[in-house]
Amino acid sequence: MKQRILTSRRMVSLVTGTLVAAVLLPILMSIGLARYQAEQHFNEELFSYSKRINQLANLVISEAKTALNDINRNNSQTCDRAHLQAMRRVAFTHRFVQEVIFLKGPQALCSSLEQESHISPFPEPERVNKEGYSFWFTHSNDLGIRHYMLAVSREDHMVVLDPRSFIDVLPLTSWPINTAVIGLTRNRVLVSNAPFSQAA
C-alpha cells in the first residue's frame, strides 16, 4: 500500500512537471524569439539610418567641393561687383552652402554676405586633407553671431556649412536614435541632435 502511494505521488509529480514544462517552455521560447527578432530589427534600422547619415555627409562635402571649384573659376581678385555676385550665386545655388568667403592668405576680404569683411584672420586649419582642402570649425563671421560652422577652403575661397546639415536625417525607426558628429582632431562634439556628454 505504501509503495502504491509513493508511486502515485511520483506519477503526480512527473505529470505536474511535464505540464509545467509544456506550458512554460513555449512561453520562454517565444520570449527569446521575440527578443532576438527585436534585436535584429533594431540592428537593421540602425544600419539603415547610419547608411543614410553617411550618404548625407558625403553629399554635403561633395557639394562644398563643387561650390569651391565653381567660385575658384572666377578670375576676379578685387571684391568688385561681379565677384560679389559670383559668390552670392554660388551660395544661392548650392543647398548646403551658407556663405562664400574670398581670402587672401588667412584674411577674409569679402563674402557673399558682406562687401568688406572685418573678421579676424583665420588660424591654421584644423585639418588639411589629401586633396588640399582645409577645414575649420569656427564661429568667425561678419554678422557677429556666435554660432559654430564648418568652413572648407581651397585656393582663394572658403565655403561655410552648417554642421547640422550632416545629421539632418529623420531616423524613421521604432526607437529614438541620437546622433553626434565628433571632431577627432580635438575630440569635441561638432553637432548633435540631443544633449551629448563627452564623459559618457
CSV table of C-alpha atoms in Angstrom, one decimal:
chain,number,residue,atom,x,y,z
A,1,MET,CA,0.0,0.0,0.0
A,2,LYS,CA,2.8,2.4,1.0
A,3,GLN,CA,4.6,1.5,-2.3
A,4,ARG,CA,1.5,2.4,-4.3
A,5,ILE,CA,1.1,5.8,-2.6
A,6,LEU,CA,4.8,6.6,-3.3
A,7,THR,CA,4.3,5.5,-6.9
A,8,SER,CA,1.2,7.7,-7.2
A,9,ARG,CA,3.0,10.7,-5.8
A,10,ARG,CA,5.9,10.2,-8.2
A,11,MET,CA,3.4,9.9,-11.0
A,12,VAL,CA,1.6,13.2,-10.0
A,13,SER,CA,5.0,15.0,-9.7
A,14,LEU,CA,6.0,13.7,-13.1
A,15,VAL,CA,2.8,14.7,-14.7
A,16,THR,CA,2.8,18.1,-13.0
A,17,GLY,CA,6.4,18.7,-14.0
A,18,THR,CA,5.6,17.7,-17.6
A,19,LEU,CA,2.6,20.0,-17.7
A,20,VAL,CA,4.6,22.9,-16.3
A,21,ALA,CA,7.4,22.4,-18.8
A,22,ALA,CA,4.8,22.1,-21.6
A,23,VAL,CA,3.3,25.4,-20.6
A,24,LEU,CA,6.5,27.4,-19.7
A,25,LEU,CA,8.8,26.1,-22.5
A,26,PRO,CA,6.8,27.6,-25.4
A,27,ILE,CA,6.4,30.9,-23.4
A,28,LEU,CA,10.2,31.1,-22.7
A,29,MET,CA,10.9,30.2,-26.4
A,30,SER,CA,8.5,32.9,-27.6
A,31,ILE,CA,10.2,35.5,-25.3
A,32,GLY,CA,13.6,34.5,-26.5
A,33,LEU,CA,12.5,34.6,-30.2
A,34,ALA,CA,10.8,38.0,-29.7
A,35,ARG,CA,13.9,39.4,-28.1
A,36,TYR,CA,16.1,38.1,-30.9
A,37,GLN,CA,13.7,39.5,-33.6
A,38,ALA,CA,13.7,42.9,-31.8
A,39,GLU,CA,17.5,43.0,-31.7
A,40,GLN,CA,17.6,42.0,-35.4
A,41,HIS,CA,15.1,44.7,-36.3
A,42,PHE,CA,16.9,47.3,-34.3
A,43,ASN,CA,20.3,46.5,-35.9
A,44,GLU,CA,18.7,46.7,-39.4
A,45,GLU,CA,17.1,50.1,-38.6
A,46,LEU,CA,20.4,51.3,-37.1
A,47,PHE,CA,22.4,50.2,-40.1
A,48,SER,CA,19.9,51.8,-42.5
A,49,TYR,CA,20.0,55.1,-40.5
A,50,SER,CA,23.8,55.1,-40.3
A,51,LYS,CA,24.0,54.5,-44.0
A,52,ARG,CA,21.7,57.4,-44.8
A,53,ILE,CA,23.7,59.7,-42.4
A,54,ASN,CA,26.9,58.6,-44.2
A,55,GLN,CA,25.4,59.3,-47.6
A,56,LEU,CA,24.3,62.8,-46.5
A,57,ALA,CA,27.7,63.6,-45.1
A,58,ASN,CA,29.3,62.6,-48.4
A,59,LEU,CA,26.8,64.7,-50.3
A,60,VAL,CA,27.4,67.8,-48.1
A,61,ILE,CA,31.2,67.6,-48.6
A,62,SER,CA,30.8,66.9,-52.3
A,63,GLU,CA,28.7,69.9,-52.7
A,64,ALA,CA,31.2,72.1,-50.8
A,65,LYS,CA,33.9,70.9,-53.2
A,66,THR,CA,31.8,71.6,-56.2
A,67,ALA,CA,30.9,75.1,-54.9
A,68,LEU,CA,34.7,75.9,-54.3
A,69,ASN,CA,35.5,74.6,-57.8
A,70,ASP,CA,32.8,76.8,-59.3
A,71,ILE,CA,33.8,80.0,-57.5
A,72,ASN,CA,37.6,79.4,-58.0
A,73,ARG,CA,37.0,79.6,-61.7
A,74,ASN,CA,36.2,83.3,-61.2
A,75,ASN,CA,39.2,85.4,-62.1
A,76,SER,CA,38.4,88.5,-60.1
A,77,GLN,CA,40.6,89.2,-57.1
A,78,THR,CA,39.2,92.6,-56.1
A,79,CYS,CA,35.8,92.0,-54.4
A,80,ASP,CA,34.2,94.0,-57.2
A,81,ARG,CA,30.5,93.8,-58.0
A,82,ALA,CA,30.9,90.9,-60.5
A,83,HIS,CA,33.0,88.9,-57.9
A,84,LEU,CA,30.4,89.5,-55.2
A,85,GLN,CA,27.6,88.4,-57.5
A,86,ALA,CA,29.5,85.2,-58.4
A,87,MET,CA,29.9,84.4,-54.7
A,88,ARG,CA,26.3,85.1,-54.0
A,89,ARG,CA,25.2,82.9,-56.9
A,90,VAL,CA,27.3,80.0,-55.6
A,91,ALA,CA,25.8,80.4,-52.1
A,92,PHE,CA,22.3,80.7,-53.5
A,93,THR,CA,22.5,77.7,-55.8
A,94,HIS,CA,24.2,75.2,-53.5
A,95,ARG,CA,21.8,73.8,-50.9
A,96,PHE,CA,24.3,73.3,-48.1
A,97,VAL,CA,26.4,76.4,-48.5
A,98,GLN,CA,25.6,79.2,-46.1
A,99,GLU,CA,28.3,81.7,-47.2
A,100,VAL,CA,31.2,82.0,-49.6
A,101,ILE,CA,34.2,84.0,-48.5
A,102,PHE,CA,37.1,85.4,-50.5
A,103,LEU,CA,40.5,85.0,-48.8
A,104,LYS,CA,44.0,86.4,-49.2
A,105,GLY,CA,46.1,84.1,-47.0
A,106,PRO,CA,44.3,83.8,-43.7
A,107,GLN,CA,42.4,87.1,-44.1
A,108,ALA,CA,38.8,87.3,-45.3
A,109,LEU,CA,38.4,90.3,-47.6
A,110,CYS,CA,34.7,90.0,-48.6
A,111,SER,CA,32.0,87.4,-48.8
A,112,SER,CA,28.6,86.6,-50.3
A,113,LEU,CA,27.1,88.5,-47.2
A,114,GLU,CA,29.5,91.5,-46.9
A,115,GLN,CA,31.3,93.6,-49.5
A,116,GLU,CA,34.1,94.2,-46.9
A,117,SER,CA,34.9,91.6,-44.2
A,118,HIS,CA,36.0,92.7,-40.8
A,119,ILE,CA,36.6,89.3,-39.1
A,120,SER,CA,39.9,88.3,-37.6
A,121,PRO,CA,42.4,86.3,-39.7
A,122,PHE,CA,41.7,82.6,-39.6
A,123,PRO,CA,44.2,80.4,-37.7
A,124,GLU,CA,45.9,77.4,-39.1
A,125,PRO,CA,43.4,74.9,-40.4
A,126,GLU,CA,42.4,72.1,-38.1
A,127,ARG,CA,42.7,69.7,-40.9
A,128,VAL,CA,44.0,69.6,-44.5
A,129,ASN,CA,43.1,66.5,-46.5
A,130,LYS,CA,45.0,64.8,-49.3
A,131,GLU,CA,43.1,66.8,-51.9
A,132,GLY,CA,44.3,70.1,-50.5
A,133,TYR,CA,41.0,71.1,-48.9
A,134,SER,CA,41.4,72.9,-45.5
A,135,PHE,CA,38.9,72.6,-42.7
A,136,TRP,CA,38.0,74.8,-39.7
A,137,PHE,CA,35.3,74.6,-37.0
A,138,THR,CA,34.8,78.3,-36.3
A,139,HIS,CA,32.3,81.0,-35.2
A,140,SER,CA,34.0,83.8,-37.1
A,141,ASN,CA,31.5,85.7,-39.2
A,142,ASP,CA,30.6,89.3,-40.1
A,143,LEU,CA,27.2,89.0,-38.5
A,144,GLY,CA,28.6,88.8,-35.0
A,145,ILE,CA,26.6,85.7,-34.3
A,146,ARG,CA,28.4,83.1,-32.1
A,147,HIS,CA,27.3,80.0,-34.0
A,148,TYR,CA,29.9,77.5,-34.9
A,149,MET,CA,30.1,76.5,-38.5
A,150,LEU,CA,32.3,74.2,-40.6
A,151,ALA,CA,34.4,76.1,-43.1
A,152,VAL,CA,36.1,74.5,-46.0
A,153,SER,CA,38.6,76.3,-48.3
A,154,ARG,CA,40.8,75.7,-51.3
A,155,GLU,CA,42.8,78.3,-53.2
A,156,ASP,CA,41.3,81.8,-52.6
A,157,HIS,CA,37.8,80.9,-51.4
A,158,MET,CA,36.1,79.4,-48.5
A,159,VAL,CA,32.6,77.9,-48.1
A,160,VAL,CA,30.7,77.9,-44.8
A,161,LEU,CA,28.5,74.9,-43.9
A,162,ASP,CA,26.1,74.5,-41.0
A,163,PRO,CA,27.2,71.3,-39.2
A,164,ARG,CA,23.5,70.4,-38.7
A,165,SER,CA,23.4,69.6,-42.4
A,166,PHE,CA,25.4,66.4,-41.7
A,167,ILE,CA,22.8,64.9,-39.4
A,168,ASP,CA,19.6,66.3,-40.9
A,169,VAL,CA,18.1,62.9,-41.4
A,170,LEU,CA,14.9,61.6,-39.8
A,171,PRO,CA,15.5,58.3,-38.0
A,172,LEU,CA,12.3,56.6,-39.2
A,173,THR,CA,12.8,53.9,-36.6
A,174,SER,CA,10.8,52.4,-33.8
A,175,TRP,CA,13.4,53.6,-31.3
A,176,PRO,CA,14.8,57.1,-30.7
A,177,ILE,CA,18.3,57.4,-32.1
A,178,ASN,CA,20.6,60.2,-31.1
A,179,THR,CA,23.4,61.3,-33.5
A,180,ALA,CA,26.5,63.3,-33.0
A,181,VAL,CA,29.4,64.4,-35.2
A,182,ILE,CA,32.7,64.4,-33.3
A,183,GLY,CA,35.9,66.0,-34.5
A,184,LEU,CA,38.6,63.5,-33.9
A,185,THR,CA,41.4,66.1,-34.1
A,186,ARG,CA,40.3,67.8,-30.9
A,187,ASN,CA,37.8,65.2,-29.7
A,188,ARG,CA,34.9,67.6,-29.5
A,189,VAL,CA,31.2,67.4,-30.4
A,190,LEU,CA,30.6,69.5,-33.6
A,191,VAL,CA,26.9,68.9,-33.6
A,192,SER,CA,24.3,66.6,-32.1
A,193,ASN,CA,20.6,66.2,-32.3
A,194,ALA,CA,20.3,65.7,-28.5
A,195,PRO,CA,22.4,66.7,-25.4
A,196,PHE,CA,25.6,64.8,-25.6
A,197,SER,CA,28.0,64.1,-22.7
A,198,GLN,CA,31.6,63.6,-23.7
A,199,ALA,CA,32.2,61.9,-20.4
A,200,ALA,CA,29.9,59.1,-21.3
